[in-house]
Amino acid sequence: MGGKMKALVKDKRGFGAVLAEVDIPSIADDEVLIKVKATSICGTDVHIYKWDKWASSRVNPPYVFGHEFSGEVVQVGQNVAGVQIGDSVSAETHIVCGRCMQCLLGNAHICQKTKIIGVDRMGCFAEYVAVPAQNIWKNPNHLSHDVACLQEPLGNAVHTVLNDSIAGKSVLVIGCGPIGLMAVAVAKASGASLVIAMDVNEYRLSLAKDLGTHIVLNPLEQDPLEVINKLTSGNGIDVVCEMSGQPTAMNQGFKMVANGGRVSILSLPTAPVSIDVTNDIVFKGVTVQGITGRKMFSTWYTVSNLLAGNQLNMNELITHRLPLEDYEKGFELMMEGKCGKVVFILE
């Protein structure tokens, strides 16, 4: 295709990013080129923008970052089948090898050789992005691009909450960042009998209420162990979804989970977490699950159906729609926790 495009570039090993003009990516024979219509900020993008310990050990500037998006196919490689110019699409951002033992056994979401769009290769904070055709997820034409770009992170929430049945069970979501808020909505839509949202950010606890949580819990104002003990008549929570990455909160989650319960961890703690394995896991018979990405492509199928059935209203979660030029404002909102989902509109 050739030419130049506007893009948000992680230009150096340090805080921040710059808006720059870069080459429109060329595509390989098995790839498609997508004109990005909407792209949203993920917590991973904030790590990269802030340049924390994880980012400094993983990414190699300069490059275009960002990985949550929706758009329109404008070019297809000569070996591509099943994807056409004009298709409205999103994409699974984990690019897998297809040949390791995990991939061969149907567990490609934990591929040993995973490469991530916007982390290990050029991302979508740009007017165009190149993606392997096998990663494309076609969107219905009626799905707006701002909601469609949320399917990737929504898949994380669906994978975390629904990794086992939650119908009729109590669910505690620890950490009400955007994916935690999505988890609240998914739990409510999927038949949980009691949904509790825990965070220290009152703004996001208010959003959790809007998304249907039954109870909000601020551990700075109440002892969460006492509250949960009272709410569950001493039995504990059936399912704990850990989204905060905060060591104290994670430790409390293991103490609040019921005997025989489940703890699903999506968060990435930046410091070691001390857990009483003997009393809080082994003797309680707790199932602990590490959650990475989305199951390909069963999670996408579930996400698509939840949206199509109007069981999730993601418009309530999008608190800010900004042009890419206002990226500094978007990242500031994310770092201050004064937002739900921030979406850059490129249409």
mmCIF file of C-alpha atoms in Angstrom:
data_model
loop_
_atom_site.group_PDB
_atom_site.id
_atom_site.type_symbol
_atom_site.label_atom_id
_atom_site.label_comp_id
_atom_site.label_asym_id
_atom_site.label_seq_id
_atom_site.Cartn_x
_atom_site.Cartn_y
_atom_site.Cartn_z
ATOM 1 C CA MET A 1 0.000 0.000 0.000
ATOM 2 C CA GLY A 2 2.845 2.378 0.884
ATOM 3 C CA GLY A 3 2.612 5.893 2.255
ATOM 4 C CA LYS A 4 2.676 7.366 5.732
ATOM 5 C CA MET A 5 0.309 7.225 8.681
ATOM 6 C CA LYS A 6 -0.226 8.854 12.045
ATOM 7 C CA ALA A 7 0.796 6.642 14.977
ATOM 8 C CA LEU A 8 1.497 6.741 18.696
ATOM 9 C CA VAL A 9 5.083 5.602 19.117
ATOM 10 C CA LYS A 10 6.869 4.392 22.214
ATOM 11 C CA ASP A 11 9.984 6.256 21.164
ATOM 12 C CA LYS A 12 12.417 5.649 24.011
ATOM 13 C CA ARG A 13 13.165 3.589 27.095
ATOM 14 C CA GLY A 14 11.434 5.936 29.513
ATOM 15 C CA PHE A 15 8.154 7.590 30.428
ATOM 16 C CA GLY A 16 5.711 8.661 27.734
ATOM 17 C CA ALA A 17 5.223 8.341 23.979
ATOM 18 C CA VAL A 18 5.057 10.621 20.939
ATOM 19 C CA LEU A 19 2.614 11.103 18.085
ATOM 20 C CA ALA A 20 4.598 10.664 14.880
ATOM 21 C CA GLU A 21 4.336 9.976 11.170
ATOM 22 C CA VAL A 22 5.539 6.480 10.285
ATOM 23 C CA ASP A 23 5.358 4.119 7.334
ATOM 24 C CA ILE A 24 2.096 2.294 6.732
ATOM 25 C CA PRO A 25 2.985 -1.358 7.419
ATOM 26 C CA SER A 26 3.401 -3.725 4.514
ATOM 27 C CA ILE A 27 1.732 -7.109 4.808
ATOM 28 C CA ALA A 28 2.998 -10.651 4.309
ATOM 29 C CA ASP A 29 1.146 -13.126 2.097
ATOM 30 C CA ASP A 30 -0.795 -14.502 5.075
ATOM 31 C CA GLU A 31 -1.669 -11.119 6.618
ATOM 32 C CA VAL A 32 -4.299 -8.428 6.214
ATOM 33 C CA LEU A 33 -4.032 -4.650 6.549
ATOM 34 C CA ILE A 34 -6.683 -3.004 8.678
ATOM 35 C CA LYS A 35 -7.694 0.637 8.764
ATOM 36 C CA VAL A 36 -8.151 1.232 12.490
ATOM 37 C CA LYS A 37 -11.463 2.856 13.421
ATOM 38 C CA ALA A 38 -11.254 2.625 17.222
ATOM 39 C CA THR A 39 -8.593 1.524 19.689
ATOM 40 C CA SER A 40 -8.653 1.479 23.484
ATOM 41 C CA ILE A 41 -6.057 1.806 26.225
ATOM 42 C CA CYS A 42 -5.229 -1.364 28.156
ATOM 43 C CA GLY A 43 -3.432 -1.680 31.481
ATOM 44 C CA THR A 44 -0.530 -3.201 29.565
ATOM 45 C CA ASP A 45 -0.305 -0.015 27.499
ATOM 46 C CA VAL A 46 -0.131 1.987 30.734
ATOM 47 C CA HIS A 47 2.778 -0.195 31.920
ATOM 48 C CA ILE A 48 4.560 0.553 28.641
ATOM 49 C CA TYR A 49 3.738 4.271 28.755
ATOM 50 C CA LYS A 50 4.943 4.599 32.369
ATOM 51 C CA TRP A 51 7.965 2.403 31.621
ATOM 52 C CA ASP A 52 7.825 0.235 34.728
ATOM 53 C CA LYS A 53 9.961 -2.772 35.557
ATOM 54 C CA TRP A 54 7.856 -5.153 33.467
ATOM 55 C CA ALA A 55 7.935 -2.918 30.390
ATOM 56 C CA SER A 56 11.664 -2.320 30.603
ATOM 57 C CA SER A 57 12.267 -6.082 30.634
ATOM 58 C CA ARG A 58 9.875 -6.882 27.767
ATOM 59 C CA VAL A 59 9.511 -4.236 25.048
ATOM 60 C CA ASN A 60 12.079 -2.682 22.744
ATOM 61 C CA PRO A 61 11.398 0.883 21.569
ATOM 62 C CA PRO A 62 10.977 2.533 19.195
ATOM 63 C CA TYR A 63 7.768 0.948 17.957
ATOM 64 C CA VAL A 64 3.999 1.515 17.716
ATOM 65 C CA PHE A 65 2.182 0.050 20.722
ATOM 66 C CA GLY A 66 -1.492 -0.662 21.496
ATOM 67 C CA HIS A 67 -3.396 -3.900 20.898
ATOM 68 C CA GLU A 68 -7.161 -3.437 21.404
ATOM 69 C CA PHE A 69 -8.864 -2.304 18.206
ATOM 70 C CA SER A 70 -11.534 -2.629 15.567
ATOM 71 C CA GLY A 71 -11.481 -1.512 11.972
ATOM 72 C CA GLU A 72 -11.992 -2.323 8.321
ATOM 73 C CA VAL A 73 -9.914 -4.605 6.130
ATOM 74 C CA VAL A 74 -8.336 -2.605 3.290
ATOM 75 C CA GLN A 75 -5.799 -5.085 1.901
ATOM 76 C CA VAL A 76 -5.360 -8.875 1.984
ATOM 77 C CA GLY A 77 -2.298 -11.031 1.316
ATOM 78 C CA GLN A 78 -2.293 -13.368 -1.659
ATOM 79 C CA ASN A 79 -2.584 -16.489 0.528
ATOM 80 C CA VAL A 80 -5.486 -15.175 2.612
ATOM 81 C CA ALA A 81 -8.875 -16.882 2.410
ATOM 82 C CA GLY A 82 -12.048 -16.125 4.331
ATOM 83 C CA VAL A 83 -11.288 -12.451 4.918
ATOM 84 C CA GLN A 84 -12.244 -9.799 2.398
ATOM 85 C CA ILE A 85 -11.643 -6.123 1.814
ATOM 86 C CA GLY A 86 -14.409 -4.187 3.554
ATOM 87 C CA ASP A 87 -14.913 -6.667 6.418
ATOM 88 C CA SER A 88 -15.453 -5.109 9.843
ATOM 89 C CA VAL A 89 -13.002 -6.879 12.153
ATOM 90 C CA SER A 90 -11.206 -7.092 15.471
ATOM 91 C CA ALA A 91 -8.295 -9.398 16.220
ATOM 92 C CA GLU A 92 -6.967 -11.910 18.703
ATOM 93 C CA THR A 93 -3.765 -10.184 19.752
ATOM 94 C CA HIS A 94 -1.811 -13.299 20.727
ATOM 95 C CA ILE A 95 0.003 -14.628 17.674
ATOM 96 C CA VAL A 96 0.787 -18.293 18.263
ATOM 97 C CA CYS A 97 3.083 -20.822 16.612
ATOM 98 C CA GLY A 98 0.529 -23.568 15.961
ATOM 99 C CA ARG A 99 3.156 -26.292 16.483
ATOM 100 C CA CYS A 100 4.139 -26.380 20.164
ATOM 101 C CA MET A 101 2.537 -28.993 22.431
ATOM 102 C CA GLN A 102 0.024 -26.508 23.850
ATOM 103 C CA CYS A 103 -1.144 -25.441 20.388
ATOM 104 C CA LEU A 104 -1.420 -29.046 19.193
ATOM 105 C CA LEU A 105 -3.512 -29.956 22.251
ATOM 106 C CA GLY A 106 -6.001 -27.138 21.662
ATOM 107 C CA ASN A 107 -4.536 -24.724 24.209
ATOM 108 C CA ALA A 108 -3.112 -22.110 21.866
ATOM 109 C CA HIS A 109 -3.854 -19.340 24.384
ATOM 110 C CA ILE A 110 -0.851 -20.622 26.365
ATOM 111 C CA CYS A 111 1.414 -21.191 23.356
ATOM 112 C CA GLN A 112 5.077 -21.402 24.338
ATOM 113 C CA LYS A 113 6.067 -18.996 21.568
ATOM 114 C CA THR A 114 3.320 -16.376 21.820
ATOM 115 C CA LYS A 115 4.003 -12.977 20.282
ATOM 116 C CA ILE A 116 1.669 -10.118 21.214
ATOM 117 C CA ILE A 117 0.549 -7.307 18.950
ATOM 118 C CA GLY A 118 1.672 -3.991 20.420
ATOM 119 C CA VAL A 119 4.177 -5.696 22.708
ATOM 120 C CA ASP A 120 6.372 -7.933 20.573
ATOM 121 C CA ARG A 121 5.442 -6.429 17.200
ATOM 122 C CA MET A 122 3.918 -3.228 15.801
ATOM 123 C CA GLY A 123 0.607 -2.312 17.394
ATOM 124 C CA CYS A 124 -2.655 -0.543 16.655
ATOM 125 C CA PHE A 125 -2.314 2.967 18.098
ATOM 126 C CA ALA A 126 -2.161 4.017 14.481
ATOM 127 C CA GLU A 127 -4.240 4.548 11.373
ATOM 128 C CA TYR A 128 -3.328 1.083 10.058
ATOM 129 C CA VAL A 129 -2.204 -2.228 11.536
ATOM 130 C CA ALA A 130 -1.033 -5.479 9.910
ATOM 131 C CA VAL A 131 -2.367 -8.705 11.413
ATOM 132 C CA PRO A 132 -2.100 -12.417 10.485
ATOM 133 C CA ALA A 133 -5.352 -13.456 8.825
ATOM 134 C CA GLN A 134 -5.700 -16.403 11.234
ATOM 135 C CA ASN A 135 -6.074 -13.901 14.094
ATOM 136 C CA ILE A 136 -8.994 -12.017 12.557
ATOM 137 C CA TRP A 137 -12.418 -12.026 14.187
ATOM 138 C CA LYS A 138 -15.211 -10.757 11.947
ATOM 139 C CA ASN A 139 -17.682 -8.379 13.563
ATOM 140 C CA PRO A 140 -21.357 -7.969 12.648
ATOM 141 C CA ASN A 141 -21.937 -4.748 10.736
ATOM 142 C CA HIS A 142 -24.315 -3.411 13.395
ATOM 143 C CA LEU A 143 -21.637 -3.529 16.122
ATOM 144 C CA SER A 144 -20.153 -0.071 16.611
ATOM 145 C CA HIS A 145 -16.387 0.199 16.351
ATOM 146 C CA ASP A 146 -15.994 1.699 19.838
ATOM 147 C CA VAL A 147 -17.675 -1.342 21.413
ATOM 148 C CA ALA A 148 -16.075 -3.792 18.968
ATOM 149 C CA CYS A 149 -12.586 -2.726 20.045
ATOM 150 C CA LEU A 150 -13.422 -3.807 23.614
ATOM 151 C CA GLN A 151 -13.886 -7.466 22.708
ATOM 152 C CA GLU A 152 -10.239 -8.353 23.315
ATOM 153 C CA PRO A 153 -10.181 -7.120 26.958
ATOM 154 C CA LEU A 154 -13.757 -8.301 27.449
ATOM 155 C CA GLY A 155 -12.452 -11.721 26.461
ATOM 156 C CA ASN A 156 -10.031 -11.554 29.391
ATOM 157 C CA ALA A 157 -12.935 -10.896 31.746
ATOM 158 C CA VAL A 158 -15.032 -13.700 30.218
ATOM 159 C CA HIS A 159 -12.107 -16.142 30.426
ATOM 160 C CA THR A 160 -11.528 -15.221 34.086
ATOM 161 C CA VAL A 161 -15.123 -15.307 35.273
ATOM 162 C CA LEU A 162 -16.426 -18.200 33.177
ATOM 163 C CA ASN A 163 -13.469 -20.580 33.356
ATOM 164 C CA ASP A 164 -15.904 -22.701 35.333
ATOM 165 C CA SER A 165 -19.608 -22.398 36.089
ATOM 166 C CA ILE A 166 -20.737 -19.440 38.206
ATOM 167 C CA ALA A 167 -24.519 -19.818 37.941
ATOM 168 C CA GLY A 168 -26.018 -19.450 41.406
ATOM 169 C CA LYS A 169 -22.634 -18.760 42.991
ATOM 170 C CA SER A 170 -21.166 -15.761 44.811
ATOM 171 C CA VAL A 171 -18.443 -13.876 42.937
ATOM 172 C CA LEU A 172 -15.939 -11.363 44.295
ATOM 173 C CA VAL A 173 -14.089 -9.155 41.813
ATOM 174 C CA ILE A 174 -10.975 -7.631 43.404
ATOM 175 C CA GLY A 175 -9.803 -4.594 41.445
ATOM 176 C CA CYS A 176 -12.236 -2.495 39.415
ATOM 177 C CA GLY A 177 -10.035 -1.338 36.596
ATOM 178 C CA PRO A 178 -11.651 -1.653 33.159
ATOM 179 C CA ILE A 179 -11.316 -5.453 32.956
ATOM 180 C CA GLY A 180 -12.461 -5.842 36.555
ATOM 181 C CA LEU A 181 -15.532 -3.772 35.702
ATOM 182 C CA MET A 182 -16.125 -6.011 32.699
ATOM 183 C CA ALA A 183 -15.866 -9.021 35.014
ATOM 184 C CA VAL A 184 -18.597 -7.537 37.198
ATOM 185 C CA ALA A 185 -20.883 -7.210 34.171
ATOM 186 C CA VAL A 186 -20.079 -10.721 32.938
ATOM 187 C CA ALA A 187 -20.729 -12.276 36.357
ATOM 188 C CA LYS A 188 -24.073 -10.489 36.658
ATOM 189 C CA ALA A 189 -25.111 -11.467 33.112
ATOM 190 C CA SER A 190 -24.091 -15.102 33.648
ATOM 191 C CA GLY A 191 -26.258 -15.868 36.648
ATOM 192 C CA ALA A 192 -24.086 -15.218 39.705
ATOM 193 C CA SER A 193 -26.290 -15.003 42.784
ATOM 194 C CA LEU A 194 -24.128 -12.374 44.465
ATOM 195 C CA VAL A 195 -21.592 -10.077 42.808
ATOM 196 C CA ILE A 196 -19.251 -8.034 44.994
ATOM 197 C CA ALA A 197 -16.795 -5.443 43.651
ATOM 198 C CA MET A 198 -13.799 -4.466 45.785
ATOM 199 C CA ASP A 199 -11.546 -1.458 45.176
ATOM 200 C CA VAL A 200 -10.203 1.652 46.901
ATOM 201 C CA ASN A 201 -11.243 3.917 44.004
ATOM 202 C CA GLU A 202 -14.720 5.339 44.646
ATOM 203 C CA TYR A 203 -15.090 6.488 41.029
ATOM 204 C CA ARG A 204 -14.679 2.952 39.764
ATOM 205 C CA LEU A 205 -16.840 1.485 42.524
ATOM 206 C CA SER A 206 -19.567 3.818 41.270
ATOM 207 C CA LEU A 207 -19.084 2.414 37.756
ATOM 208 C CA ALA A 208 -19.318 -1.093 39.221
ATOM 209 C CA LYS A 209 -22.732 -0.180 40.628
ATOM 210 C CA ASP A 210 -23.834 1.043 37.206
ATOM 211 C CA LEU A 211 -22.744 -2.281 35.698
ATOM 212 C CA GLY A 212 -24.887 -4.271 38.113
ATOM 213 C CA THR A 213 -22.786 -5.300 41.091
ATOM 214 C CA HIS A 214 -24.869 -6.071 44.148
ATOM 215 C CA ILE A 215 -22.369 -4.787 46.718
ATOM 216 C CA VAL A 216 -19.299 -2.538 46.560
ATOM 217 C CA LEU A 217 -16.540 -2.858 49.122
ATOM 218 C CA ASN A 218 -13.800 -0.333 49.876
ATOM 219 C CA PRO A 219 -11.154 -2.022 52.066
ATOM 220 C CA LEU A 220 -9.969 1.390 53.289
ATOM 221 C CA GLU A 221 -13.362 1.885 54.937
ATOM 222 C CA GLN A 222 -14.376 -1.658 55.897
ATOM 223 C CA ASP A 223 -12.586 -4.844 56.857
ATOM 224 C CA PRO A 224 -13.247 -6.988 53.771
ATOM 225 C CA LEU A 225 -12.811 -10.262 55.676
ATOM 226 C CA GLU A 226 -15.472 -9.243 58.205
ATOM 227 C CA VAL A 227 -17.851 -8.061 55.487
ATOM 228 C CA ILE A 228 -17.515 -11.242 53.423
ATOM 229 C CA ASN A 229 -17.819 -13.442 56.498
ATOM 230 C CA LYS A 230 -21.101 -11.736 57.372
ATOM 231 C CA LEU A 231 -22.477 -11.752 53.822
ATOM 232 C CA THR A 232 -21.773 -15.461 53.360
ATOM 233 C CA SER A 233 -22.712 -16.637 56.867
ATOM 234 C CA GLY A 234 -19.094 -17.610 57.392
ATOM 235 C CA ASN A 235 -18.900 -19.816 54.295
ATOM 236 C CA GLY A 236 -16.722 -17.578 52.138
ATOM 237 C CA ILE A 237 -16.930 -16.580 48.478
ATOM 238 C CA ASP A 238 -17.409 -19.265 45.829
ATOM 239 C CA VAL A 239 -15.383 -17.529 43.099
ATOM 240 C CA VAL A 240 -12.715 -14.856 43.562
ATOM 241 C CA CYS A 241 -11.526 -12.990 40.455
ATOM 242 C CA GLU A 242 -8.240 -11.244 41.234
ATOM 243 C CA MET A 243 -7.767 -8.199 38.989
ATOM 244 C CA SER A 244 -5.853 -5.803 41.230
ATOM 245 C CA GLY A 245 -2.305 -7.157 41.376
ATOM 246 C CA GLN A 246 -2.086 -5.660 44.861
ATOM 247 C CA PRO A 247 -0.360 -8.111 47.233
ATOM 248 C CA THR A 248 -2.502 -7.359 50.294
ATOM 249 C CA ALA A 249 -5.721 -7.593 48.311
ATOM 250 C CA MET A 250 -4.641 -10.862 46.712
ATOM 251 C CA ASN A 251 -3.780 -12.323 50.101
ATOM 252 C CA GLN A 252 -7.203 -11.280 51.378
ATOM 253 C CA GLY A 253 -8.830 -12.938 48.384
ATOM 254 C CA PHE A 254 -7.380 -16.304 49.366
ATOM 255 C CA LYS A 255 -8.630 -15.830 52.914
ATOM 256 C CA MET A 256 -12.130 -14.909 51.699
ATOM 257 C CA VAL A 257 -12.585 -17.796 49.237
ATOM 258 C CA ALA A 258 -14.784 -20.666 50.401
ATOM 259 C CA ASN A 259 -13.582 -24.194 51.020
ATOM 260 C CA GLY A 260 -13.655 -25.851 47.600
ATOM 261 C CA GLY A 261 -13.884 -22.464 45.911
ATOM 262 C CA ARG A 262 -11.984 -21.022 42.970
ATOM 263 C CA VAL A 263 -9.478 -18.162 42.692
ATOM 264 C CA SER A 264 -8.842 -17.004 39.126
ATOM 265 C CA ILE A 265 -5.933 -14.581 38.770
ATOM 266 C CA LEU A 266 -5.653 -12.260 35.774
ATOM 267 C CA SER A 267 -3.624 -9.525 37.483
ATOM 268 C CA LEU A 268 0.147 -9.149 37.237
ATOM 269 C CA PRO A 269 1.550 -8.293 40.683
ATOM 270 C CA THR A 270 4.692 -6.199 40.475
ATOM 271 C CA ALA A 271 5.933 -7.434 43.859
ATOM 272 C CA PRO A 272 6.092 -10.869 45.530
ATOM 273 C CA VAL A 273 2.834 -11.965 47.147
ATOM 274 C CA SER A 274 2.821 -13.825 50.453
ATOM 275 C CA ILE A 275 0.128 -16.521 50.542
ATOM 276 C CA ASP A 276 -0.575 -19.010 53.338
ATOM 277 C CA VAL A 277 -0.577 -21.997 50.983
ATOM 278 C CA THR A 278 -1.190 -24.539 53.739
ATOM 279 C CA ASN A 279 -4.273 -22.959 55.282
ATOM 280 C CA ASP A 280 -5.694 -20.846 52.461
ATOM 281 C CA ILE A 281 -5.222 -23.229 49.537
ATOM 282 C CA VAL A 282 -4.385 -26.822 50.496
ATOM 283 C CA PHE A 283 -6.594 -27.345 53.548
ATOM 284 C CA LYS A 284 -9.426 -25.417 51.884
ATOM 285 C CA GLY A 285 -9.228 -27.468 48.696
ATOM 286 C CA VAL A 286 -9.109 -24.313 46.584
ATOM 287 C CA THR A 287 -8.678 -24.355 42.804
ATOM 288 C CA VAL A 288 -6.226 -21.647 41.673
ATOM 289 C CA GLN A 289 -6.191 -20.657 38.016
ATOM 290 C CA GLY A 290 -3.783 -18.364 36.230
ATOM 291 C CA ILE A 291 -5.582 -16.618 33.373
ATOM 292 C CA THR A 292 -3.735 -15.457 30.277
ATOM 293 C CA GLY A 293 -5.426 -14.028 27.226
ATOM 294 C CA ARG A 294 -8.486 -15.645 25.718
ATOM 295 C CA LYS A 295 -9.188 -19.206 24.606
ATOM 296 C CA MET A 296 -8.921 -19.210 20.847
ATOM 297 C CA PHE A 297 -11.547 -18.863 19.693
ATOM 298 C CA SER A 298 -14.179 -20.156 22.098
ATOM 299 C CA THR A 299 -13.870 -17.090 24.327
ATOM 300 C CA TRP A 300 -14.386 -14.816 21.322
ATOM 301 C CA TYR A 301 -17.525 -16.786 20.451
ATOM 302 C CA THR A 302 -18.901 -16.288 23.975
ATOM 303 C CA VAL A 303 -18.053 -12.577 23.955
ATOM 304 C CA SER A 304 -19.723 -12.092 20.586
ATOM 305 C CA ASN A 305 -22.877 -13.872 21.737
ATOM 306 C CA LEU A 306 -23.102 -11.924 24.997
ATOM 307 C CA LEU A 307 -22.922 -8.675 23.036
ATOM 308 C CA ALA A 308 -25.329 -9.851 20.346
ATOM 309 C CA GLY A 309 -27.844 -10.909 22.984
ATOM 310 C CA ASN A 310 -27.679 -7.482 24.652
ATOM 311 C CA GLN A 311 -26.638 -9.155 27.900
ATOM 312 C CA LEU A 312 -23.742 -6.714 28.265
ATOM 313 C CA ASN A 313 -23.943 -2.961 27.751
ATOM 314 C CA MET A 314 -20.367 -1.895 27.183
ATOM 315 C CA ASN A 315 -21.395 1.666 26.328
ATOM 316 C CA GLU A 316 -21.723 2.271 30.077
ATOM 317 C CA LEU A 317 -18.074 1.305 30.493
ATOM 318 C CA ILE A 318 -16.740 3.721 27.853
ATOM 319 C CA THR A 319 -16.348 6.955 29.772
ATOM 320 C CA HIS A 320 -14.072 8.796 27.342
ATOM 321 C CA ARG A 321 -13.862 8.880 23.545
ATOM 322 C CA LEU A 322 -10.875 10.883 22.357
ATOM 323 C CA PRO A 323 -8.921 11.541 19.171
ATOM 324 C CA LEU A 324 -5.488 9.928 19.095
ATOM 325 C CA GLU A 325 -3.979 13.409 19.360
ATOM 326 C CA ASP A 326 -5.297 13.575 22.944
ATOM 327 C CA TYR A 327 -3.305 10.514 24.001
ATOM 328 C CA GLU A 328 -1.679 12.320 26.947
ATOM 329 C CA LYS A 329 -5.104 13.041 28.439
ATOM 330 C CA GLY A 330 -6.148 9.437 27.891
ATOM 331 C CA PHE A 331 -3.138 7.988 29.664
ATOM 332 C CA GLU A 332 -3.424 10.533 32.466
ATOM 333 C CA LEU A 333 -7.027 9.455 33.072
ATOM 334 C CA MET A 334 -5.946 5.813 33.179
ATOM 335 C CA MET A 335 -3.055 6.442 35.560
ATOM 336 C CA GLU A 336 -5.291 8.468 37.886
ATOM 337 C CA GLY A 337 -8.099 5.919 37.764
ATOM 338 C CA LYS A 338 -10.629 8.584 36.783
ATOM 339 C CA CYS A 339 -12.162 6.648 33.909
ATOM 340 C CA GLY A 340 -13.701 3.437 32.766
ATOM 341 C CA LYS A 341 -12.539 2.553 29.297
ATOM 342 C CA VAL A 342 -10.744 5.191 27.224
ATOM 343 C CA VAL A 343 -11.249 4.766 23.475
ATOM 344 C CA PHE A 344 -9.370 6.603 20.741
ATOM 345 C CA ILE A 345 -11.605 7.245 17.727
ATOM 346 C CA LEU A 346 -9.798 7.363 14.376
ATOM 347 C CA GLU A 347 -12.782 7.478 12.012
#
